[in-house]
Amino acid sequence: MEQVSCRSCGTCVLVEKFSPQHTSVQWNNAAVAACTELSTTGLKSHTCNALRASIDEAVASGSLSASTRDVDVRTRGRTLT
């Protein structure tokens, strides 16, 4: 998973992109509290439109790419020391 920051409020979450339609977002309590869209509704809304736009921009710029699962997803093929 890669860190993506919301361009609207700066909230940082972990994101894994599996396909154009499938995106996994990992929120923590601090991120939910900091998100200007979710702080009032909690996770009931299940999405933050500003963060979704930030993820789409990260994909378009190439800083976030779709995971092919050809490598270990925990390390995305990187060697950990």
PDB file of C-alpha atoms in Angstrom:
ATOM      1  CA  MET A   1       0.000   0.000   0.000  1.00  0.00           C
ATOM      2  CA  GLU A   2       1.165   3.498  -0.794  1.00  0.00           C
ATOM      3  CA  GLN A   3       0.523   6.721   1.114  1.00  0.00           C
ATOM      4  CA  VAL A   4      -1.768   9.216  -0.573  1.00  0.00           C
ATOM      5  CA  SER A   5      -2.561  12.633   0.882  1.00  0.00           C
ATOM      6  CA  CYS A   6      -5.813  14.431   0.227  1.00  0.00           C
ATOM      7  CA  ARG A   7      -5.216  17.646  -1.681  1.00  0.00           C
ATOM      8  CA  SER A   8      -8.191  19.216   0.110  1.00  0.00           C
ATOM      9  CA  CYS A   9      -7.448  18.611   3.800  1.00  0.00           C
ATOM     10  CA  GLY A  10      -4.063  16.860   3.855  1.00  0.00           C
ATOM     11  CA  THR A  11      -5.350  13.638   5.408  1.00  0.00           C
ATOM     12  CA  CYS A  12      -2.954  10.775   4.644  1.00  0.00           C
ATOM     13  CA  VAL A  13      -4.242   7.239   4.070  1.00  0.00           C
ATOM     14  CA  LEU A  14      -2.826   4.009   2.654  1.00  0.00           C
ATOM     15  CA  VAL A  15      -4.076   3.072  -0.806  1.00  0.00           C
ATOM     16  CA  GLU A  16      -3.793  -0.027  -2.984  1.00  0.00           C
ATOM     17  CA  LYS A  17      -5.079   0.184  -6.543  1.00  0.00           C
ATOM     18  CA  PHE A  18      -5.991  -3.167  -8.111  1.00  0.00           C
ATOM     19  CA  SER A  19      -7.773  -1.961 -11.245  1.00  0.00           C
ATOM     20  CA  PRO A  20      -9.408   1.233 -12.505  1.00  0.00           C
ATOM     21  CA  GLN A  21     -12.557   0.237 -10.599  1.00  0.00           C
ATOM     22  CA  HIS A  22     -11.050  -1.429  -7.504  1.00  0.00           C
ATOM     23  CA  THR A  23      -9.302   0.683  -4.889  1.00  0.00           C
ATOM     24  CA  SER A  24      -8.572  -0.296  -1.301  1.00  0.00           C
ATOM     25  CA  VAL A  25      -8.206   2.555   1.191  1.00  0.00           C
ATOM     26  CA  GLN A  26      -6.968   1.998   4.732  1.00  0.00           C
ATOM     27  CA  TRP A  27      -8.131   4.656   7.175  1.00  0.00           C
ATOM     28  CA  ASN A  28      -7.002   5.116  10.766  1.00  0.00           C
ATOM     29  CA  ASN A  29      -8.832   7.080  13.475  1.00  0.00           C
ATOM     30  CA  ALA A  30      -6.624  10.164  13.046  1.00  0.00           C
ATOM     31  CA  ALA A  31      -7.304  10.255   9.294  1.00  0.00           C
ATOM     32  CA  VAL A  32     -11.070   9.956   9.797  1.00  0.00           C
ATOM     33  CA  ALA A  33     -10.998  12.764  12.370  1.00  0.00           C
ATOM     34  CA  ALA A  34      -8.890  15.006  10.106  1.00  0.00           C
ATOM     35  CA  CYS A  35     -10.971  14.435   6.960  1.00  0.00           C
ATOM     36  CA  THR A  36     -13.309  17.370   6.449  1.00  0.00           C
ATOM     37  CA  GLU A  37     -15.915  15.152   4.725  1.00  0.00           C
ATOM     38  CA  LEU A  38     -15.806  12.150   7.069  1.00  0.00           C
ATOM     39  CA  SER A  39     -15.367  14.004  10.358  1.00  0.00           C
ATOM     40  CA  THR A  40     -19.053  14.954  10.345  1.00  0.00           C
ATOM     41  CA  THR A  41     -20.494  11.671   9.026  1.00  0.00           C
ATOM     42  CA  GLY A  42     -17.867   9.134  10.100  1.00  0.00           C
ATOM     43  CA  LEU A  43     -17.322   6.095   7.914  1.00  0.00           C
ATOM     44  CA  LYS A  44     -21.075   5.861   7.224  1.00  0.00           C
ATOM     45  CA  SER A  45     -20.555   7.610   3.911  1.00  0.00           C
ATOM     46  CA  HIS A  46     -17.715   5.167   3.027  1.00  0.00           C
ATOM     47  CA  THR A  47     -16.001   7.681   0.793  1.00  0.00           C
ATOM     48  CA  CYS A  48     -14.476  11.113   0.662  1.00  0.00           C
ATOM     49  CA  ASN A  49     -14.908  12.697  -2.745  1.00  0.00           C
ATOM     50  CA  ALA A  50     -11.868  14.946  -2.313  1.00  0.00           C
ATOM     51  CA  LEU A  51      -9.667  11.978  -1.406  1.00  0.00           C
ATOM     52  CA  ARG A  52     -11.066   9.979  -4.330  1.00  0.00           C
ATOM     53  CA  ALA A  53     -10.037  12.839  -6.631  1.00  0.00           C
ATOM     54  CA  SER A  54      -6.576  12.880  -5.024  1.00  0.00           C
ATOM     55  CA  ILE A  55      -6.214   9.122  -5.627  1.00  0.00           C
ATOM     56  CA  ASP A  56      -7.301   9.545  -9.247  1.00  0.00           C
ATOM     57  CA  GLU A  57      -4.722  12.319  -9.660  1.00  0.00           C
ATOM     58  CA  ALA A  58      -2.008  10.094  -8.130  1.00  0.00           C
ATOM     59  CA  VAL A  59      -2.872   7.365 -10.648  1.00  0.00           C
ATOM     60  CA  ALA A  60      -2.898   9.825 -13.555  1.00  0.00           C
ATOM     61  CA  SER A  61       0.502  11.239 -12.547  1.00  0.00           C
ATOM     62  CA  GLY A  62       1.995   7.759 -12.180  1.00  0.00           C
ATOM     63  CA  SER A  63       2.811   8.077  -8.485  1.00  0.00           C
ATOM     64  CA  LEU A  64       0.269   5.323  -7.743  1.00  0.00           C
ATOM     65  CA  SER A  65      -0.027   2.342 -10.042  1.00  0.00           C
ATOM     66  CA  ALA A  66      -2.254  -0.722 -10.111  1.00  0.00           C
ATOM     67  CA  SER A  67      -0.964  -3.692  -8.174  1.00  0.00           C
ATOM     68  CA  THR A  68      -0.607  -6.786 -10.321  1.00  0.00           C
ATOM     69  CA  ARG A  69      -0.067  -9.072  -7.330  1.00  0.00           C
ATOM     70  CA  ASP A  70       2.966 -10.480  -9.149  1.00  0.00           C
ATOM     71  CA  VAL A  71       5.018  -9.451  -6.132  1.00  0.00           C
ATOM     72  CA  ASP A  72       4.535  -9.597  -2.391  1.00  0.00           C
ATOM     73  CA  VAL A  73       1.910  -6.925  -1.693  1.00  0.00           C
ATOM     74  CA  ARG A  74       3.357  -6.088   1.707  1.00  0.00           C
ATOM     75  CA  THR A  75       6.628  -4.939   0.169  1.00  0.00           C
ATOM     76  CA  ARG A  76       5.538  -4.293  -3.456  1.00  0.00           C
ATOM     77  CA  GLY A  77       8.678  -6.158  -4.530  1.00  0.00           C
ATOM     78  CA  ARG A  78      11.030  -4.051  -2.434  1.00  0.00           C
ATOM     79  CA  THR A  79      13.672  -5.666  -0.251  1.00  0.00           C
ATOM     80  CA  LEU A  80      13.245  -4.805   3.389  1.00  0.00           C
ATOM     81  CA  THR A  81      16.330  -4.608   5.586  1.00  0.00           C
TER      82      THR A  81
END
